[in-house]
PDB file of C-alpha atoms in Angstrom:
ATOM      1  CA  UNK E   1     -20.898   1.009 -31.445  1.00 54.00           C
ATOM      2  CA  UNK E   2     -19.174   0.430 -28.198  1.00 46.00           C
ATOM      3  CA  UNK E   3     -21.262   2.930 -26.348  1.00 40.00           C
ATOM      4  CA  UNK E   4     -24.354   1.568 -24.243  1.00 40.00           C
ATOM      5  CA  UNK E   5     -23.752  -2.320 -25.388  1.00 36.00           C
ATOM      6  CA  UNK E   6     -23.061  -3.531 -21.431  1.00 33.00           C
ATOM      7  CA  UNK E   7     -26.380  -2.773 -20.483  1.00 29.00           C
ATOM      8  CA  UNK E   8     -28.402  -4.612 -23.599  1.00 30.00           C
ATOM      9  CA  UNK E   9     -29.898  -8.004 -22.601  1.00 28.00           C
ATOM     10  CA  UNK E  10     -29.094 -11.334 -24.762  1.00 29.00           C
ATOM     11  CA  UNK E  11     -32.372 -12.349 -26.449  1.00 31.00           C
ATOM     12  CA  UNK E  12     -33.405 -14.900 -28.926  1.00 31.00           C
ATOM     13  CA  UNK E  13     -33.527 -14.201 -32.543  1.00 29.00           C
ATOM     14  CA  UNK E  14     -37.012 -13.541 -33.006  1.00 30.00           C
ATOM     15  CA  UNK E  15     -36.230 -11.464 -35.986  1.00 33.00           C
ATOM     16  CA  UNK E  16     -35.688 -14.549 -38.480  1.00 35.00           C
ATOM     17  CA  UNK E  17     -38.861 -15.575 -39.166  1.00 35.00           C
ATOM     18  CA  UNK E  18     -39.748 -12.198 -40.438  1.00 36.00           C
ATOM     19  CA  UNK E  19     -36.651 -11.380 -42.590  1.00 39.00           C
ATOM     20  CA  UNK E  20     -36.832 -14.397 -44.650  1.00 36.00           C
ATOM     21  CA  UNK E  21     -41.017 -13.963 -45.077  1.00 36.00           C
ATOM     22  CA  UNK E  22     -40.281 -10.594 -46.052  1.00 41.00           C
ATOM     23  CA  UNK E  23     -37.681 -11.726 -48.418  1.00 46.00           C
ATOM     24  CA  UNK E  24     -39.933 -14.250 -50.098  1.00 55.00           C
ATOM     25  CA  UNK E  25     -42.837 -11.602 -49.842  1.00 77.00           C
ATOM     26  CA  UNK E  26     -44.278 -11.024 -54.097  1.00 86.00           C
ATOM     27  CA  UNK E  27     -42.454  -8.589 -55.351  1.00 94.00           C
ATOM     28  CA  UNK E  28     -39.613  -7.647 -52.352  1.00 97.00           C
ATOM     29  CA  UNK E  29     -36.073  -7.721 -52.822  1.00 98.00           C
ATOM     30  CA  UNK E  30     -33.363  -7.751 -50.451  1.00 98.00           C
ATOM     31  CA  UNK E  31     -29.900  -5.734 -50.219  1.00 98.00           C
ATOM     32  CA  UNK E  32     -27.131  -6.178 -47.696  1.00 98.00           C
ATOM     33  CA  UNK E  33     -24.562  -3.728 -46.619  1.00 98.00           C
ATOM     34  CA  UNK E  34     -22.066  -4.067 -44.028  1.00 98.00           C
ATOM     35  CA  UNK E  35     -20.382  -0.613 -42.816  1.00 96.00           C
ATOM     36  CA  UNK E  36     -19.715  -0.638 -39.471  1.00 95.00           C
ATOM     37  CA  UNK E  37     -21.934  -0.162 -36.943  1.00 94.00           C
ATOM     38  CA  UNK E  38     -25.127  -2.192 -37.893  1.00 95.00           C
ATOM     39  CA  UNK E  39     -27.368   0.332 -35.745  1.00 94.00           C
ATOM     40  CA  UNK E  40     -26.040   3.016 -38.150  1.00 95.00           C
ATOM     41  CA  UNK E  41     -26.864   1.341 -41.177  1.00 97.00           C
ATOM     42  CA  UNK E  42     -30.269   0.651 -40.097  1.00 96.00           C
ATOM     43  CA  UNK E  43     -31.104   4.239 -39.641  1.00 96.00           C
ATOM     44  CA  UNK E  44     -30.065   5.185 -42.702  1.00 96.00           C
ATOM     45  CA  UNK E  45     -32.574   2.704 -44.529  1.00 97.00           C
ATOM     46  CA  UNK E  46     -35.117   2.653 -41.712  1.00 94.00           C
ATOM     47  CA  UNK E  47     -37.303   6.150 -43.805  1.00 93.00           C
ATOM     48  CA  UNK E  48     -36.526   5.258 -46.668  1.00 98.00           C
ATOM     49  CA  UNK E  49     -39.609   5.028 -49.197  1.00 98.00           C
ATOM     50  CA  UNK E  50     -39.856   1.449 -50.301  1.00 98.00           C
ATOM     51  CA  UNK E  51     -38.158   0.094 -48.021  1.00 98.00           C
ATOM     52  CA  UNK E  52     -40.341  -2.304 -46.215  1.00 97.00           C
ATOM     53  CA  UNK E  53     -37.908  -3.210 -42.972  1.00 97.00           C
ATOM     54  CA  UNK E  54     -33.875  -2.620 -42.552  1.00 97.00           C
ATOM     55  CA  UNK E  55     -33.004  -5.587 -40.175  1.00 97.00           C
ATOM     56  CA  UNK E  56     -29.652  -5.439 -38.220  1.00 97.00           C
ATOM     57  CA  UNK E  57     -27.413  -8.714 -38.346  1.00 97.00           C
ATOM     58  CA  UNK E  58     -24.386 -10.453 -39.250  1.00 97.00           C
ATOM     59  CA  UNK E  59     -22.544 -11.986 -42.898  1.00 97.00           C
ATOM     60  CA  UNK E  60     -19.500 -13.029 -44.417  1.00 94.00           C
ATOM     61  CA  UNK E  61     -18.665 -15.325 -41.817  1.00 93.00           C
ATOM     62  CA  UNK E  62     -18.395 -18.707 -41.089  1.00 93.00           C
ATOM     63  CA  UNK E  63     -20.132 -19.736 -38.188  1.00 92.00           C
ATOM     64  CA  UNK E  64     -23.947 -20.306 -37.829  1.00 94.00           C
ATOM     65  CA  UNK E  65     -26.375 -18.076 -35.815  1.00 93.00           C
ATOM     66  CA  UNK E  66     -23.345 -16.094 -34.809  1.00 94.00           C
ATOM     67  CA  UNK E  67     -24.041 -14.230 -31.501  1.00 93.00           C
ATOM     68  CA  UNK E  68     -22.814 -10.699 -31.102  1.00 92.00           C
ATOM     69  CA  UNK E  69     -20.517 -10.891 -28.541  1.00 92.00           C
ATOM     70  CA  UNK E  70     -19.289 -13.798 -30.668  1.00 94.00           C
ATOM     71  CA  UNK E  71     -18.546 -11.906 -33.392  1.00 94.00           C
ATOM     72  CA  UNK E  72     -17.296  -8.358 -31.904  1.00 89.00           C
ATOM     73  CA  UNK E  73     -14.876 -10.994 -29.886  1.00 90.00           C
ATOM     74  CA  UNK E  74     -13.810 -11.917 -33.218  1.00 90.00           C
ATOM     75  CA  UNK E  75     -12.787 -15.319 -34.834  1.00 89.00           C
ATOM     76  CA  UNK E  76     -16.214 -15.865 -37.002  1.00 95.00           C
ATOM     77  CA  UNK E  77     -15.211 -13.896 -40.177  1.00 95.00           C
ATOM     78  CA  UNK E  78     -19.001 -12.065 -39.740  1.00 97.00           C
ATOM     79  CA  UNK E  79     -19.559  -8.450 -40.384  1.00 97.00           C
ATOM     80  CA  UNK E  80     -21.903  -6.446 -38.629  1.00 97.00           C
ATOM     81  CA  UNK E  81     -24.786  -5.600 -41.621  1.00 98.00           C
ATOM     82  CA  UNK E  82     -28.204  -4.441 -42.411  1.00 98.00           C
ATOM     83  CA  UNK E  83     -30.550  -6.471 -44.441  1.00 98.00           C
ATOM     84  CA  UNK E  84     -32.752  -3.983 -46.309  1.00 98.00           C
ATOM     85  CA  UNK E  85     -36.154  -5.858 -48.088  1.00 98.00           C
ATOM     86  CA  UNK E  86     -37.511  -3.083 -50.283  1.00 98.00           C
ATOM     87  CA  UNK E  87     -40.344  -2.959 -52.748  1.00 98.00           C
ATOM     88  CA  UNK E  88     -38.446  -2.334 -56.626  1.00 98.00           C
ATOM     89  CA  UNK E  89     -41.666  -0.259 -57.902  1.00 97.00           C
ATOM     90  CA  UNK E  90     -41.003   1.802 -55.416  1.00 98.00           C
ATOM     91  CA  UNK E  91     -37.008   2.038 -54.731  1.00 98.00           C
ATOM     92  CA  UNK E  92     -33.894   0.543 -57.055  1.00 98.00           C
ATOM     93  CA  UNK E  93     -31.769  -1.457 -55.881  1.00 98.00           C
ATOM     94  CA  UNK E  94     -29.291   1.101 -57.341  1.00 98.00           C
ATOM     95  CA  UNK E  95     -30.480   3.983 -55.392  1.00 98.00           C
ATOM     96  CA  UNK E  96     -29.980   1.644 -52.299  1.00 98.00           C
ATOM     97  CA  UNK E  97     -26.297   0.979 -53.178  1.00 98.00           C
ATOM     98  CA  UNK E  98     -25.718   5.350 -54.246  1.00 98.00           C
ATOM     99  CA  UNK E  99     -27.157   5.957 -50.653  1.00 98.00           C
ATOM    100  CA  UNK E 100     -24.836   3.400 -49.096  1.00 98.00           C
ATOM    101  CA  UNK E 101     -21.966   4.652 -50.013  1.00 98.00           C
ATOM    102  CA  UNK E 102     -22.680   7.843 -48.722  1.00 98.00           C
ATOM    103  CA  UNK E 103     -23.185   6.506 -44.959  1.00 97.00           C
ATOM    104  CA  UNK E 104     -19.790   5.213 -45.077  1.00 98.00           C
ATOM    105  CA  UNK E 105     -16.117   5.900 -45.184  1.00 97.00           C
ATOM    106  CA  UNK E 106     -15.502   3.382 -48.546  1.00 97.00           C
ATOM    107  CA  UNK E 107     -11.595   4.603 -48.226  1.00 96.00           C
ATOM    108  CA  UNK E 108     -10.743   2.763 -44.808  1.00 96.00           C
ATOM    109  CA  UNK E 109     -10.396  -0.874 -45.220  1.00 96.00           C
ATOM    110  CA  UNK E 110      -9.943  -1.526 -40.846  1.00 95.00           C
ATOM    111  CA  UNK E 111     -13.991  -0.459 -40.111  1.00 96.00           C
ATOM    112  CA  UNK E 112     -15.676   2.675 -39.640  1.00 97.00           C
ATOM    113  CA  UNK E 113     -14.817   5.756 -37.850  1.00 95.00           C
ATOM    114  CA  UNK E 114     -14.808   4.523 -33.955  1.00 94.00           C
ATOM    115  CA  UNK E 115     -15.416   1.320 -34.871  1.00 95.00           C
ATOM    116  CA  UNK E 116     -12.258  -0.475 -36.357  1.00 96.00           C
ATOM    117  CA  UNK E 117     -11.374  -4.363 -36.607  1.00 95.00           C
ATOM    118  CA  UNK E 118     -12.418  -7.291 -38.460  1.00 94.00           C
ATOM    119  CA  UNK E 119     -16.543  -6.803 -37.606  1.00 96.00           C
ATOM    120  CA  UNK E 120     -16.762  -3.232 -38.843  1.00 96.00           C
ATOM    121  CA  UNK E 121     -15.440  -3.459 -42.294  1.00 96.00           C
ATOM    122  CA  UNK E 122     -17.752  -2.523 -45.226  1.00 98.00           C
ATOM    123  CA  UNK E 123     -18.611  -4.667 -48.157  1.00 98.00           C
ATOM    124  CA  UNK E 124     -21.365  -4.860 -50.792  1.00 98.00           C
ATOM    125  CA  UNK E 125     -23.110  -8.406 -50.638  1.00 98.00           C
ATOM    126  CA  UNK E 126     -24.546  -8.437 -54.431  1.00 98.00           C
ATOM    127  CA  UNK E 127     -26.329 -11.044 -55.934  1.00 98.00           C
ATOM    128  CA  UNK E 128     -25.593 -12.235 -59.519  1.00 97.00           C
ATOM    129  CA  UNK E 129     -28.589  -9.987 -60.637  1.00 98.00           C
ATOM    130  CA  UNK E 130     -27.243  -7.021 -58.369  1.00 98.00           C
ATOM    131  CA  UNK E 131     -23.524  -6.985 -58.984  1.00 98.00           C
ATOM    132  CA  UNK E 132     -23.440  -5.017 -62.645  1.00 98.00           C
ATOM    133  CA  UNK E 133     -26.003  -2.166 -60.126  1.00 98.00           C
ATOM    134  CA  UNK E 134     -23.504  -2.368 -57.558  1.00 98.00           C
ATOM    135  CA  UNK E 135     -20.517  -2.337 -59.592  1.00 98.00           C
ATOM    136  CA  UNK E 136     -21.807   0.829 -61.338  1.00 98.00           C
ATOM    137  CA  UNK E 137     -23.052   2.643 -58.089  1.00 98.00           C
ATOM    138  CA  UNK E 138     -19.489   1.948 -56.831  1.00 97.00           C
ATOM    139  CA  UNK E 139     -17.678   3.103 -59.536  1.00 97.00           C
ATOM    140  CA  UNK E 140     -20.094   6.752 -60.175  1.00 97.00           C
ATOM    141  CA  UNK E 141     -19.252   7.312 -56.335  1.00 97.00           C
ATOM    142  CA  UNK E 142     -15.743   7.002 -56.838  1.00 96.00           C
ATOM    143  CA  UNK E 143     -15.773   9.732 -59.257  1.00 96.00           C
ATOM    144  CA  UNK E 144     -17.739  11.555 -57.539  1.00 95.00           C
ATOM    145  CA  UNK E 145     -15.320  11.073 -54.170  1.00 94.00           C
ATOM    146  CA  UNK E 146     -12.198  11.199 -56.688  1.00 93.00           C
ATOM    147  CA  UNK E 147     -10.316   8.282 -54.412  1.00 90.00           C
ATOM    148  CA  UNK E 148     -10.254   4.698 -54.973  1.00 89.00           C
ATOM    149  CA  UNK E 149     -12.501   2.652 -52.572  1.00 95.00           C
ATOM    150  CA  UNK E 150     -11.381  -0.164 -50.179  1.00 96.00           C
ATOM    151  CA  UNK E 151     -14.985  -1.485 -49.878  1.00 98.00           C
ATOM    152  CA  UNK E 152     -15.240  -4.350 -51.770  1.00 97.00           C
ATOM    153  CA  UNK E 153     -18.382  -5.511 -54.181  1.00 98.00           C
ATOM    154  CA  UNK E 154     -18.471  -9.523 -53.061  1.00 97.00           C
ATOM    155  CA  UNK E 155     -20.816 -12.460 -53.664  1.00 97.00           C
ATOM    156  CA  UNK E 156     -24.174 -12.524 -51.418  1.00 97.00           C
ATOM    157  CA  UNK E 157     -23.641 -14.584 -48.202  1.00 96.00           C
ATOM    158  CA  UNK E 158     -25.968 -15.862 -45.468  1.00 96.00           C
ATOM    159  CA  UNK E 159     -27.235 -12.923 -43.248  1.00 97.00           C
ATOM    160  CA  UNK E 160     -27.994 -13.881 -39.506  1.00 96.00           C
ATOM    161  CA  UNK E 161     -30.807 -11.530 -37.916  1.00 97.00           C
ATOM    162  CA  UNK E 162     -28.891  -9.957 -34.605  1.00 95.00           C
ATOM    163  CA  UNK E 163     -30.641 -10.714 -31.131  1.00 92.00           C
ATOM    164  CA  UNK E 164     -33.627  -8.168 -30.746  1.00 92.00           C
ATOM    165  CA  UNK E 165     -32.072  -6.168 -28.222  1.00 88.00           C
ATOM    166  CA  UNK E 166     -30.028  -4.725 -31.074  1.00 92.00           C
ATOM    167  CA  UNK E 167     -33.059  -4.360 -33.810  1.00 95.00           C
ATOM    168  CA  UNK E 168     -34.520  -0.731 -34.001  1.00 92.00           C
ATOM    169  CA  UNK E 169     -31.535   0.504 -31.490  1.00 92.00           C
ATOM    170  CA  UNK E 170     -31.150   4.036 -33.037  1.00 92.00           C
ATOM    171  CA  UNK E 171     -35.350   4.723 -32.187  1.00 93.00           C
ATOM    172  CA  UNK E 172     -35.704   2.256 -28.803  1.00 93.00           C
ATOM    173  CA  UNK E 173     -32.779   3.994 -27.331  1.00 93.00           C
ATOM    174  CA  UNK E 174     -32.639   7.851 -29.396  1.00 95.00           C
ATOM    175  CA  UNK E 175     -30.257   8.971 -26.114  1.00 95.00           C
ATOM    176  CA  UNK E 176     -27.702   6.499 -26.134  1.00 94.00           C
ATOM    177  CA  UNK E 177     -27.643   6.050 -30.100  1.00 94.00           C
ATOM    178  CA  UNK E 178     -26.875   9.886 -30.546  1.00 94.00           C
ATOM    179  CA  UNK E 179     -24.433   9.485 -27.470  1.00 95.00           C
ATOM    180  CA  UNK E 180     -22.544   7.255 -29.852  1.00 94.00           C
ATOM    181  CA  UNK E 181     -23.117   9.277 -33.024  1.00 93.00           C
ATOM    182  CA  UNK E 182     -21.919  12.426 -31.455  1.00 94.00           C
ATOM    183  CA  UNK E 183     -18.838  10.106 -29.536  1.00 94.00           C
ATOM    184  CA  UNK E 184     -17.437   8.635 -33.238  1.00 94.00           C
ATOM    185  CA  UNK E 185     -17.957  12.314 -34.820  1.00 94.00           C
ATOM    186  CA  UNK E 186     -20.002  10.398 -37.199  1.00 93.00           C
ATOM    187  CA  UNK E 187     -21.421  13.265 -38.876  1.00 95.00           C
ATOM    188  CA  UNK E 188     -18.697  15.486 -38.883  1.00 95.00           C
ATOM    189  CA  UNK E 189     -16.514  12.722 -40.753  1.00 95.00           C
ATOM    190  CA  UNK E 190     -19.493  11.868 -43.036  1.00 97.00           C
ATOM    191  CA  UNK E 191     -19.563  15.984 -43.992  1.00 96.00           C
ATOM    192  CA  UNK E 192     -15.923  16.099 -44.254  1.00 95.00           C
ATOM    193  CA  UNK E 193     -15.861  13.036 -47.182  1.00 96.00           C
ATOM    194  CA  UNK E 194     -19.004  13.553 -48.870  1.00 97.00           C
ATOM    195  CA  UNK E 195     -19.812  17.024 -48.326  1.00 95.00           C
ATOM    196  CA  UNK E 196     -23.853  17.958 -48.282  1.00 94.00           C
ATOM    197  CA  UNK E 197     -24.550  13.922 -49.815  1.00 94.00           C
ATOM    198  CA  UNK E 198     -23.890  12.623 -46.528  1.00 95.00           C
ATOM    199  CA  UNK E 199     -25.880  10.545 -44.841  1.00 95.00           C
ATOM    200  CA  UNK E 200     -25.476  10.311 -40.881  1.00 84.00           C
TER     201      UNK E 200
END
């Protein structure tokens, strides 16, 4: 995700309100998934039917409203994430955590494809409610993948909205995103793990 950051502008986090009325919204739920770059993950939820908003942010760590450049510098514990609030009539929680998987490398335990270090690894952040789903999801995809997975089923954790220059990055700025896509050999490497299932 290294591609095109220099030129984003710090702004506040005007994304917070929203995520947390969303999440408290009648009927939402909320799923987060760290794998790497947080732009990626929000595409891949983004069109998703059901899905009411896939927010880019931070978890796992322990410092509060973590910046970005704080945590890519490193020294928070924070993973870059996507906080998906989705609509269960319309969209499990388990088909959530099946798609997940297949936007990811679950086999490296250093971060994802170009992206490596602390930041970029991948985790499940389950509730109580959610782990059994998750657990399940991760264990049919290992079959399926016929390796064991690095990425981790943990405990839900605080999510921190990112600054809004980093919200909606893969549509605001389609150029550089797919600069970066086609840089890490994203889709290529998703193909060559999980076949037509990818997701890129």
């Amino acid at each position: 995700m290294r591609f095109g950051v220099s030129i984003l502008t710090a702004a506040a986090l005007l994304a917070a309100p929203v995520v947390y009325a969303q999440a408290r919204a009648p009927g939402l739920q909320t799923a987060v998934f760290a794998g790497g770059c947080f732009w990626s993950e929000e595409k891949a939820f983004d069109d998703v039917p059901g899905v009411r908003s896939a927010v880019s942010g931070f978890v796992g760590g322990h410092t509060a409203n973590p910046t970005y450049e704080q945590v890519v510098r490193g020294g928070t514990g924070h993973m870059e994430a996507v906080q998906v609030t989705f609509d269960p009539r319309v969209v499990s929680y388990r088909a959530l955590v099946d798609r997940y998987w297949r936007t990811i490398d679950p086999t490296d335990p250093n971060g994802q494809f170009c992206d490596q270090g602390p930041s970029y690894r991948s985790a499940v952040f389950a509730t109580g409610e959610q782990r059994a789903d998750a657990v399940a999801s991760r264990d049919a995809a290992m079959r399926v993948l016929r390796k064991s997975f690095t990425t981790p089923v943990v405990g839900a954790q605080r999510f921190w909205p990112a600054d809004e220059a980093h919200q909606n990055y893969a549509k605001r700025h389609a150029a550089s995103y797919q600069a970066y896509r086609i840089g890490c050999r994203r889709p290529e490497r998703l193909r060559a793990i999980w076949g037509d299932a990818a997701v890129s």
